[in-house]
Short mmCIF file of C-alpha atoms and ligand atoms in Angstrom, two decimals:
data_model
loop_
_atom_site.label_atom_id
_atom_site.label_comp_id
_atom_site.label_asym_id
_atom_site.label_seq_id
_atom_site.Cartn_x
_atom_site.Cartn_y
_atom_site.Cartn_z
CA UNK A 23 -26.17 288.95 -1.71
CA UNK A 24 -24.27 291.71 -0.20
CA UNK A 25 -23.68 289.85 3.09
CA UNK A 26 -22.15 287.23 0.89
CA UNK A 27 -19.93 289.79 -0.78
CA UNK A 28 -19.36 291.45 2.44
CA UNK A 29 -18.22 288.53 3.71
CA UNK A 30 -15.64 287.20 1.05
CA UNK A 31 -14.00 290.78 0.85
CA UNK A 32 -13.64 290.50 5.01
CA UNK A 33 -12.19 286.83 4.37
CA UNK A 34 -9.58 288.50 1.18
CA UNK A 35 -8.86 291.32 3.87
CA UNK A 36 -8.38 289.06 6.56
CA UNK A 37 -6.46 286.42 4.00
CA UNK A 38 -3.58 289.36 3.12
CA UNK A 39 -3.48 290.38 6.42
CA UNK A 40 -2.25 287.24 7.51
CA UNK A 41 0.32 286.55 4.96
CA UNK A 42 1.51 290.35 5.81
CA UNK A 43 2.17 289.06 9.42
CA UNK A 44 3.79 286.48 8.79
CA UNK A 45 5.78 288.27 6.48
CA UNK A 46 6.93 290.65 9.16
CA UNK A 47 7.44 287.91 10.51
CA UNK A 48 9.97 286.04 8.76
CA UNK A 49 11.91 289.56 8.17
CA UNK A 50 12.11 289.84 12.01
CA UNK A 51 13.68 286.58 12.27
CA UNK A 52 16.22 287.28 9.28
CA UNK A 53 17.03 290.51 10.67
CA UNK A 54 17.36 289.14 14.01
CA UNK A 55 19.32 285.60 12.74
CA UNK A 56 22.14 287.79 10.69
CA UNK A 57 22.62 290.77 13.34
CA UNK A 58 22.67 288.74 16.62
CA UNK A 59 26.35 288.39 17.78
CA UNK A 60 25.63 284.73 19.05
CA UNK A 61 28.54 281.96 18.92
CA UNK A 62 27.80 279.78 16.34
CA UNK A 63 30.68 276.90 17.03
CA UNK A 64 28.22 273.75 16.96
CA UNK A 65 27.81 272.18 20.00
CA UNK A 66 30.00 268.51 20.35
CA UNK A 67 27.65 266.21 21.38
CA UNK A 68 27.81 264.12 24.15
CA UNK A 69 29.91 261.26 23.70
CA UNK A 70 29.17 258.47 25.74
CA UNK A 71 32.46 256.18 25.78
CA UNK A 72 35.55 257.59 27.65
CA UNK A 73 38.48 255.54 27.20
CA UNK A 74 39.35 253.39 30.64
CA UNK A 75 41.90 254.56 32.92
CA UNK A 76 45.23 253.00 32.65
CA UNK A 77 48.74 253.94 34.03
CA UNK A 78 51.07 252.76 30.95
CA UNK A 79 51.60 254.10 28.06
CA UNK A 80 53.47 253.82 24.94
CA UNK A 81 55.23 256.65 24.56
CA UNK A 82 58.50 258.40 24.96
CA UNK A 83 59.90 258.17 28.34
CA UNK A 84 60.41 262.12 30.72
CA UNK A 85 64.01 261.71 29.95
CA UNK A 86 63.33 261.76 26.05
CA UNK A 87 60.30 264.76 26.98
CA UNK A 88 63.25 266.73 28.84
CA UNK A 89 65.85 266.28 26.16
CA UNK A 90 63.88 266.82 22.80
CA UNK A 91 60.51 268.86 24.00
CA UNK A 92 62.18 271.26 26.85
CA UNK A 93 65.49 271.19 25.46
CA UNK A 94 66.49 270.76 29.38
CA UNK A 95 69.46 268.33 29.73
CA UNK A 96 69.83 267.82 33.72
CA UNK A 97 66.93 266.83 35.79
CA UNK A 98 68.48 268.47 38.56
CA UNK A 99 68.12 271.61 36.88
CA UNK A 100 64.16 271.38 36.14
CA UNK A 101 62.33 274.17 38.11
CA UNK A 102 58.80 275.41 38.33
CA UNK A 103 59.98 278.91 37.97
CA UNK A 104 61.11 277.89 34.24
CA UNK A 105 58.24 276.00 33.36
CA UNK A 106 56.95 278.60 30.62
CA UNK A 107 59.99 278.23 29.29
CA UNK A 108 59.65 274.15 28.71
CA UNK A 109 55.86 274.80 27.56
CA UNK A 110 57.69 277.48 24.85
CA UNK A 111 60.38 275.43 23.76
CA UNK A 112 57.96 272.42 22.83
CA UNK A 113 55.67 274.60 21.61
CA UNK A 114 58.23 275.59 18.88
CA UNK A 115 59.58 272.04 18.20
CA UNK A 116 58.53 270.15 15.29
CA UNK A 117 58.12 266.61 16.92
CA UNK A 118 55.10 265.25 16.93
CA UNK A 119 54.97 264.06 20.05
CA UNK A 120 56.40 267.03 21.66
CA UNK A 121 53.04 269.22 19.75
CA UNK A 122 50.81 266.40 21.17
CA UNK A 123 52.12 266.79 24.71
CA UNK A 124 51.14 270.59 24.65
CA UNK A 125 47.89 270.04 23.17
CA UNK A 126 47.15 267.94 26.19
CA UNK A 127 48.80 270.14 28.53
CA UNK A 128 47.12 273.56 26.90
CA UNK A 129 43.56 271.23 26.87
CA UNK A 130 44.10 270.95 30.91
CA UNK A 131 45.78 273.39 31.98
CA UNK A 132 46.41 277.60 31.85
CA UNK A 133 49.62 278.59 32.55
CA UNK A 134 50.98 282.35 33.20
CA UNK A 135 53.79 283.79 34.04
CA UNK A 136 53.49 287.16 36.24
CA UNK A 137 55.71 290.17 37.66
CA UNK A 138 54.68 292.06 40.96
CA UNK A 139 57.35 294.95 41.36
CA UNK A 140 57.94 296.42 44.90
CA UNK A 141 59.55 299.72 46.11
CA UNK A 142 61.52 299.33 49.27
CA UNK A 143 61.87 302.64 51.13
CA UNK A 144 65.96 302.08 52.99
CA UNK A 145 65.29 302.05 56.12
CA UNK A 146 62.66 298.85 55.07
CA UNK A 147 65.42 297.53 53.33
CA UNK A 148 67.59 297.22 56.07
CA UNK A 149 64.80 294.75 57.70
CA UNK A 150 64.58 292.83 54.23
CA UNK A 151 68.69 292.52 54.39
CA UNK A 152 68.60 290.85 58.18
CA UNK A 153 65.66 288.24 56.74
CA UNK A 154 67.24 287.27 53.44
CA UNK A 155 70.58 286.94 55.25
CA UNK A 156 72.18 289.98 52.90
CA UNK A 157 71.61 287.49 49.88
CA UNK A 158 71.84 289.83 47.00
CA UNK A 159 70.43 287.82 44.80
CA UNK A 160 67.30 286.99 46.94
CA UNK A 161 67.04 291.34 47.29
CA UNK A 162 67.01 291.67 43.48
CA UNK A 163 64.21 289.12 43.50
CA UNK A 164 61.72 290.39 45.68
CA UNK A 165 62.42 293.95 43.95
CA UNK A 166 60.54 291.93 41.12
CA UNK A 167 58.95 288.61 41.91
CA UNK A 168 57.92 286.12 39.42
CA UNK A 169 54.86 284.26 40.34
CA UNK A 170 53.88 281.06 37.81
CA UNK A 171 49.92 280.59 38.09
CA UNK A 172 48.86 277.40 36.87
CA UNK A 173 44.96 276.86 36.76
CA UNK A 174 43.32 273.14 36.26
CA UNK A 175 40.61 273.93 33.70
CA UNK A 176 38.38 271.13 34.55
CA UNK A 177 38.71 270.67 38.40
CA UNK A 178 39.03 274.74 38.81
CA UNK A 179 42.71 274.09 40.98
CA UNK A 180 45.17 276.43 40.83
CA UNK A 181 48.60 277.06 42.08
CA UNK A 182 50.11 280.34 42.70
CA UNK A 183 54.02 279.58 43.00
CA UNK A 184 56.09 282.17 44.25
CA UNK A 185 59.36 281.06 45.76
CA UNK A 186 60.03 284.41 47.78
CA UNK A 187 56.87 283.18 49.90
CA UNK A 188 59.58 280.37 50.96
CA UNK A 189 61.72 283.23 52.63
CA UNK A 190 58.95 285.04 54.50
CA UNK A 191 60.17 284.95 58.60
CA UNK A 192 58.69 282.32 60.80
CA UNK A 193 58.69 282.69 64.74
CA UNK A 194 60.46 279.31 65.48
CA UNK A 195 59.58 276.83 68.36
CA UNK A 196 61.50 276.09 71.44
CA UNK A 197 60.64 272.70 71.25
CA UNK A 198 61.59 270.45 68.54
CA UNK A 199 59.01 269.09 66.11
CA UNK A 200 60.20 265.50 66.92
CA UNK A 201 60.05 265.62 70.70
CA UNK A 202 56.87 267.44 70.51
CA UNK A 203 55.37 264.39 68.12
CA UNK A 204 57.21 261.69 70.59
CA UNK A 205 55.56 263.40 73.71
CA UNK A 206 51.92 263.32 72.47
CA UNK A 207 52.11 260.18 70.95
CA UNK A 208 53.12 258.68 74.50
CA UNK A 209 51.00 260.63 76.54
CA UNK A 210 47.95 259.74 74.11
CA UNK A 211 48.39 255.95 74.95
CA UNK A 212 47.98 255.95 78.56
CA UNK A 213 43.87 256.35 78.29
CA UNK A 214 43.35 255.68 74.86
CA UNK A 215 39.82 253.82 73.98
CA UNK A 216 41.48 252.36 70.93
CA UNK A 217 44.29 250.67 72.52
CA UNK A 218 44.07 246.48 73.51
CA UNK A 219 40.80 245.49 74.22
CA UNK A 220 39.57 248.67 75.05
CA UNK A 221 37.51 249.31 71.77
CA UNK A 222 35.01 246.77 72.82
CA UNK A 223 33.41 248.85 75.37
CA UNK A 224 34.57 252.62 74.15
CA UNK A 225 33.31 252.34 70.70
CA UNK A 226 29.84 251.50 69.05
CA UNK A 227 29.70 249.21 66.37
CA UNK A 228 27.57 249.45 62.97
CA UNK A 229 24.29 248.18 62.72
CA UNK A 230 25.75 244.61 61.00
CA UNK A 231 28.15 244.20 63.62
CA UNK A 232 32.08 245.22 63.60
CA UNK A 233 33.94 243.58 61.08
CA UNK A 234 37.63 242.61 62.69
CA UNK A 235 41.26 241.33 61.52
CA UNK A 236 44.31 240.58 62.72
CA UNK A 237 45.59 243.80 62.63
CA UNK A 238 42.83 246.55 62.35
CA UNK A 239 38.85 246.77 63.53
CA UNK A 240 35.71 248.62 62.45
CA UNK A 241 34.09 250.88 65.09
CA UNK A 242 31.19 252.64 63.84
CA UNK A 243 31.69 256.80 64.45
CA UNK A 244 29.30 257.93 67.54
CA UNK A 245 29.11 260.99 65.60
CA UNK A 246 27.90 260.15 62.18
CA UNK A 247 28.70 262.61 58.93
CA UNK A 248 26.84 260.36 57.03
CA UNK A 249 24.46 256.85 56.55
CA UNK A 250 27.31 254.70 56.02
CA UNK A 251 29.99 256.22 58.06
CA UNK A 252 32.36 254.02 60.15
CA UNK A 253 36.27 253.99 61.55
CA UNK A 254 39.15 251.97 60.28
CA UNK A 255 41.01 251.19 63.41
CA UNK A 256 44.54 249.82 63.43
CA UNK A 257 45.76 248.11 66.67
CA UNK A 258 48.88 250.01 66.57
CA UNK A 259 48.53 253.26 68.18
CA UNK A 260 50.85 255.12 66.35
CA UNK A 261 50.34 256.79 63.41
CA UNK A 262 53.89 257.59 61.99
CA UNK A 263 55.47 253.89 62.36
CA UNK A 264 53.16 252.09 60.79
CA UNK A 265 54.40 248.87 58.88
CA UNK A 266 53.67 248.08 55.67
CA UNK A 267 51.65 244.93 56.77
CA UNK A 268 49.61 247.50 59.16
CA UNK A 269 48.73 249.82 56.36
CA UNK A 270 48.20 247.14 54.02
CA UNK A 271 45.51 245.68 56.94
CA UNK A 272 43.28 248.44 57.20
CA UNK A 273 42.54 249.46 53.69
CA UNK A 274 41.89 245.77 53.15
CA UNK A 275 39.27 245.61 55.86
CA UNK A 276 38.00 249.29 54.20
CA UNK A 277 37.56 247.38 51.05
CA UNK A 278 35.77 244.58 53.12
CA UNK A 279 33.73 246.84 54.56
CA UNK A 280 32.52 248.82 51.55
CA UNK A 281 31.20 245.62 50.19
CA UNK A 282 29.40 244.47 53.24
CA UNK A 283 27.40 247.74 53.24
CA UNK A 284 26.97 247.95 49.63
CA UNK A 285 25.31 244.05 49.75
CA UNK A 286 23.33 245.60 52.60
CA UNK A 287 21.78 248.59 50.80
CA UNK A 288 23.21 248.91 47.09
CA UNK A 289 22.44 252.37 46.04
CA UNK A 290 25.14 253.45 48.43
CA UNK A 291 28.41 252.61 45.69
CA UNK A 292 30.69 255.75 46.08
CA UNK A 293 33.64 254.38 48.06
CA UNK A 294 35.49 257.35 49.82
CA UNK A 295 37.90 257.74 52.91
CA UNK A 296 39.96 260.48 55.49
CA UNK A 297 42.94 259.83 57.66
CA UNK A 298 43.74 262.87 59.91
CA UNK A 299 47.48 262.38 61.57
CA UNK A 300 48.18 264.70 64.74
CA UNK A 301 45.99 267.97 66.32
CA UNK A 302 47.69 269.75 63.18
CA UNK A 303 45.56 268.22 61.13
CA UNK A 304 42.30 268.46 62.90
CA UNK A 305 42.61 264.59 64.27
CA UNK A 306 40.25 264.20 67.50
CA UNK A 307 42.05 260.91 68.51
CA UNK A 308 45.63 259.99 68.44
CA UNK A 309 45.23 256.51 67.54
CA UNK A 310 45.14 255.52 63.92
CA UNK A 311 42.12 255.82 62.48
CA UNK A 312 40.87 255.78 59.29
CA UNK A 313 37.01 256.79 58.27
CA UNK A 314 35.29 255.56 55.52
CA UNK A 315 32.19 255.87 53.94
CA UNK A 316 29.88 254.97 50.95
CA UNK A 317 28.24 257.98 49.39
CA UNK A 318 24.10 257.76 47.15
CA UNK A 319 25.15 257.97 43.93
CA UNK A 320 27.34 260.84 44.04
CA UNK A 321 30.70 261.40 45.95
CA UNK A 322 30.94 264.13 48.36
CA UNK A 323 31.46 267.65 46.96
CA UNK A 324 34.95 268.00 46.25
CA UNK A 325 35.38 264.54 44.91
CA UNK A 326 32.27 264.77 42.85
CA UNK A 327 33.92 267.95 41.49
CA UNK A 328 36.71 266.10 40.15
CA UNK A 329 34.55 263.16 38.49
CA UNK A 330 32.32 266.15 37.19
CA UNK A 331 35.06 267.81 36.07
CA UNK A 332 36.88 264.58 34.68
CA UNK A 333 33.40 263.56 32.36
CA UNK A 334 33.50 267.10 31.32
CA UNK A 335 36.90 267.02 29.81
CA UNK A 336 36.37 263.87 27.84
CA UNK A 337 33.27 265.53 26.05
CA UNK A 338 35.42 268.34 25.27
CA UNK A 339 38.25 265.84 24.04
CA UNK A 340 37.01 263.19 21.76
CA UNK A 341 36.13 261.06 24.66
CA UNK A 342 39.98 260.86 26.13
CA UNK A 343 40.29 259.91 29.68
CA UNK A 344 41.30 262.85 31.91
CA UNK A 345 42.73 260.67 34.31
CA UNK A 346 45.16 259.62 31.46
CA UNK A 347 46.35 262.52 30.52
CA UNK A 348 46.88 263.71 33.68
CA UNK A 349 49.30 261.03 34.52
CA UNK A 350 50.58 262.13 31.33
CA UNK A 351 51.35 265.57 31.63
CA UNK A 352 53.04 264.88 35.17
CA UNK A 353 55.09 261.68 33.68
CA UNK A 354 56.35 263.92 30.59
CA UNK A 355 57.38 266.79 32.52
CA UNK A 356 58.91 264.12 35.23
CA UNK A 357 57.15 264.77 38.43
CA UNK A 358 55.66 260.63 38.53
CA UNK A 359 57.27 257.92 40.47
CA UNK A 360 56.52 254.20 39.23
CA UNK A 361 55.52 251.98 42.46
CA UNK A 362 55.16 248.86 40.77
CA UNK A 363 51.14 249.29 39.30
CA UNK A 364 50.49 252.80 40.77
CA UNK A 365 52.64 255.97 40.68
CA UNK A 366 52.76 258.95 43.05
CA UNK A 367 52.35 262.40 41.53
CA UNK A 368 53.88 265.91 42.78
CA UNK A 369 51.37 267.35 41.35
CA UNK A 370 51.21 270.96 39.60
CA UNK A 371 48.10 272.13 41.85
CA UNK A 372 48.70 270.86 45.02
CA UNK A 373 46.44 272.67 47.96
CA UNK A 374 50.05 273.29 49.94
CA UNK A 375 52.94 273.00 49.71
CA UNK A 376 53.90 269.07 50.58
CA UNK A 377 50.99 267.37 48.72
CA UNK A 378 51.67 264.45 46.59
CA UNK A 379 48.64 262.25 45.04
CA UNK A 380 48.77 258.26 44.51
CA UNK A 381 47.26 257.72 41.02
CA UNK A 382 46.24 253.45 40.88
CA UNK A 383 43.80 251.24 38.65
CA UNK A 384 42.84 249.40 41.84
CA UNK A 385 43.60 249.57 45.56
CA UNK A 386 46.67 246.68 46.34
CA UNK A 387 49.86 245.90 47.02
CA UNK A 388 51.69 248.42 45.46
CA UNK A 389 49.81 251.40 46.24
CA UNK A 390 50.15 250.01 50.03
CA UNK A 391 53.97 250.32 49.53
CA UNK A 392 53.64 253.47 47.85
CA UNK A 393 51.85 254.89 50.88
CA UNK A 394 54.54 253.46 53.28
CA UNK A 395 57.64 254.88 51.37
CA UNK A 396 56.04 257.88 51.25
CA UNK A 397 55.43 258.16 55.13
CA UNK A 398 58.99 257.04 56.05
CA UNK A 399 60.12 259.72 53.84
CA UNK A 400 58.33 262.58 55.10
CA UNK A 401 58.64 261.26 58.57
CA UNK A 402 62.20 260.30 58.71
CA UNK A 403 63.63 262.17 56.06
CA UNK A 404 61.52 265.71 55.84
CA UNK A 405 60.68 265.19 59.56
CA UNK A 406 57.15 266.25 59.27
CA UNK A 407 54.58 264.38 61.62
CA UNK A 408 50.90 265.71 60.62
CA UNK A 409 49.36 264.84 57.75
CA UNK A 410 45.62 265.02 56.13
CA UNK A 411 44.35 262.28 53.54
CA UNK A 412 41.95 261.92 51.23
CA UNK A 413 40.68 258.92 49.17
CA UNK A 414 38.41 257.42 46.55
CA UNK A 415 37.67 254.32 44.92
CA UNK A 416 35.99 254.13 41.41
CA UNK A 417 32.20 253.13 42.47
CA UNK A 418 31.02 249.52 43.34
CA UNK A 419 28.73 249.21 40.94
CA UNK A 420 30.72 250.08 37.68
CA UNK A 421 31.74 247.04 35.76
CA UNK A 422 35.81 246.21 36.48
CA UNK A 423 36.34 243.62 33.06
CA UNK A 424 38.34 246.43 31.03
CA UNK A 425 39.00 248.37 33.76
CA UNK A 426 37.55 251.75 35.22
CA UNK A 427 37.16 255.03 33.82
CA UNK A 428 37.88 256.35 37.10
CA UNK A 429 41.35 255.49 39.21
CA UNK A 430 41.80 254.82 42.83
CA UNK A 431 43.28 258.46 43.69
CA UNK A 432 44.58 259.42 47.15
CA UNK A 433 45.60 262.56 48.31
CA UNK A 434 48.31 263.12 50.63
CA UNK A 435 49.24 266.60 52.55
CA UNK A 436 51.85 266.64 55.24
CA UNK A 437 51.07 269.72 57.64
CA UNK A 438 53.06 271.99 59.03
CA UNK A 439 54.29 273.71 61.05
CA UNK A 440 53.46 270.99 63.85
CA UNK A 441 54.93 273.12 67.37
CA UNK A 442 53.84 276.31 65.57
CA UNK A 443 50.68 278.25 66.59
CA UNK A 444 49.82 279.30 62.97
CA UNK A 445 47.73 277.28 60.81
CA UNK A 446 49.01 276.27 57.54
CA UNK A 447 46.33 277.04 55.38
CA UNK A 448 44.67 280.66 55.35
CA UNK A 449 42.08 282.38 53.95
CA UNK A 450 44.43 282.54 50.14
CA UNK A 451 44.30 278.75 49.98
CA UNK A 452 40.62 278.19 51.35
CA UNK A 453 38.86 280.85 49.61
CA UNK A 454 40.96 281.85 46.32
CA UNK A 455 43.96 279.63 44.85
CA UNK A 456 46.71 278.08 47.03
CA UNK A 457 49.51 279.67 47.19
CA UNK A 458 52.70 277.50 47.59
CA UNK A 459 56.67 279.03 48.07
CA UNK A 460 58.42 275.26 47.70
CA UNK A 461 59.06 274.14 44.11
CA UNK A 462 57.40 271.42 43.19
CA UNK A 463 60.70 269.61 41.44
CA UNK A 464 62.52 270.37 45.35
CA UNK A 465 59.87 268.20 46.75
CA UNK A 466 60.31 265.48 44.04
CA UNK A 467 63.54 264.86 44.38
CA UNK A 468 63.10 264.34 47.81
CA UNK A 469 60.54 262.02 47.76
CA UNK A 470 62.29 260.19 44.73
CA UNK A 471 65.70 260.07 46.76
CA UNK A 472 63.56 258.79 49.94
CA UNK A 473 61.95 256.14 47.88
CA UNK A 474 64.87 254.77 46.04
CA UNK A 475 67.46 254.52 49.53
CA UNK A 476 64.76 252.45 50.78
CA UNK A 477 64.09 250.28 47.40
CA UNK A 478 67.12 249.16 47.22
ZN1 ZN B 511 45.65 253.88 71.20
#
């Protein structure tokens, strides 16, 4: 009888007990929910559908953006340097479309506007006088330089513009860029393995044979970067008079052979492709050569970066292709040029100075001409003879009917300078933001003059 009791007051005990910890409990939790300092935005969930990419759109055209958004009324006059200032006067206009545009722009991209002041001791001054050519104007300037940083959100680019880096001095060349070019490019053809027939017993082939047209081959690389690696070769040796017909040749056979390895072995579906021009550019071989390849289910890094980055930024935007507003942003503040389908971009974070991107729903016609005005331009007209070039296609096994979400982009970067023994790029632009001294808007309007001479 008294175990019995014993043991119903141990289960009461044990019953309170319980309900006493669980209390404690629950206060911990209360205390804990309504002191911790914990972002409570919800998260957006992951939509699914991004809209396709596309390259028209109907809106206002960069004239109307200049006039009524950045209140700027001669293209001429449009400047990097004074880009805050079109972001500011759109930001206070009423239009509609002129809010929308910096929504998209503020949703991309950060821009700032900074001041690095310098003290010049005179006898330092003297020195800055002889390099700035006793420009006044220029001295004032570097006693306080502007630099306009503008940071891609999504792909983590960034441009730091400062157009005194223009005016730092350069030891100059005896010989001329041109005859330099000329020289190497003759000299190059006398044992070239490329050249005529000699391909058929200097190069390997891939393990399905080499694929061959009228005016370009496949040779498979000796030294393989990857499973699916292999050369574009065009039978004309030189790489800075290409036709159109010639360029036109070998990213046809590229597109042939993506599809011949990817009916081979179809988890391979990332279509992506380098062109080196001249030992500036790290080329091995003088004769043209592109090299393709077909990446497992992801592109290589930097690529994948920007398809990462691109999937990210329609999550954060209501399922809006990046790609679109891209275009956009560029088209409204007038740095696109319309090639029939595709347009080429000076874009706002280029890694140096002379990059310009090809933006395209698929790889044809136009983007070939595209790529050929915008060789003769920097060739004849910038006279600049090294380039690097970077490409990819949206991947094989996406369905085309509406279109992609990802664009054919290409990336273009002319290299310089070609006699000189310093490299272009340092270790600013490889390991912390490029830093570029030529505004953006020079650079368009000499790739738009270039274009339309040679349209006509
Ligand atoms: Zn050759």
């Amino acid at each position: 009888m008294t175990s019995t009791m014993h043991i119903r007051r141990d289960g009461i005990a044990y019953f309170f007990l319980i309900i006493l910890c669980f209390l404690v409990i629950l206060l911990f939790q209360h205390h804990y929910a309504s002191n911790q300092n914990v972002d409570q935005t919800p998260i957006k969930p992951i939509i699914k559908i991004t809209d396709k990419f596309r390259t028209h759109f109907n809106t206002h055209s960069s004239v109307w953006y200049r006039e009524k958004c950045f209140r700027n009324k001669h293209a001429d006059h449009l400047a990097i340097e004074n880009l805050p200032k079109y972001l500011q006067n759109a930001r206070a206009s009423t239009n509609e479309a002129c809010q929308k545009f910096v929504q998209k722009f503020d949703a991309l991209f950060r821009l700032e506007e900074i001041y690095g002041a310098l003290e010049i001791s005179p006898i330092y001054l003297k020195k800055i006088n002889a390099w700035l050519h006793n420009d006044e104007q220029l001295i004032e300037q570097i006693k306080k330089q502007r630099i306009i940083k503008i940071y891609n959100r999504y792909t983590h680019e960034e441009m730091l513009y400062n157009f005194m880096r223009s005016k730092r001095p350069q030891s100059k060349s005896e010989q001329s860029a041109q005859n330099y070019t000329l020289t190497l490019l003759e000299e190059s053809k006398k044992n070239c393995d490329f050249c005529g027939k000699n391909y058929l017993n200097s190069t390997a082939e891939d393990s399905f044979g080499r694929l061959e047209h009228r005016l370009s081959y496949t040779a498979a690389n000796t030294f393989k970067y990857d499973r699916w690696h292999t050369l574009i070769v065009s039978r004309n040796h030189d790489t800075l008079h290409l036709t159109e017909d010639e360029i036109s040749d070998m990213f046809e056979l590229s597109k042939e052979w993506f599809e011949k390895v990817y009916s081979i072995e179809s988890k391979y579906t990332c279509p992506e492709m380098i062109w080196d021009a001249m030992p500036k550019s790290g080329a091995s071989q003088m004769h043209t050569h592109l090299q393709v390849s077909l990446g497992f289910d992801i592109y290589y890094g930097n690529i994948e970066r920007t398809r990462q980055g691109a999937r990210f930024y329609a999550q954060m935007n209501d399922g809006r292709n990046y790609f679109n507003d891209y275009l956009h942003i560029h088209q409204a503040l007038e740095l696109t040029i319309p090639i029939g389908n595709v347009h080429i971009l000076v874009h706002l974070t280029p890694i140096k100075d002379l990059e310009v991107m090809v933006l395209g729903a698929s790889l044809e016609k136009d983007f070939y001409k595209a790529l050929y005005l915008i060789f003769r331009t920097f060739i004849d007209d910038l006279q600049e003879y090294s380039f690097s070039f970077g490409m990819f296609l949206p991947p094989l096994n996406e369905t085309s009917i509406n279109g992609h979400v990802m664009p054919v982009v290409c990336r273009l970067v002319f290299r310089n300078p070609i006699t000189n023994l310093r490299a272009d790029m340092n270790g600013l632009d490889l390991y912390t933001s490029s830093v570029v001294g030529k505004d953006r808007y020079v650079l368009y309007r000499q790739l738009k003059q270039g274009i339309l001479k040679r349209s006509k």
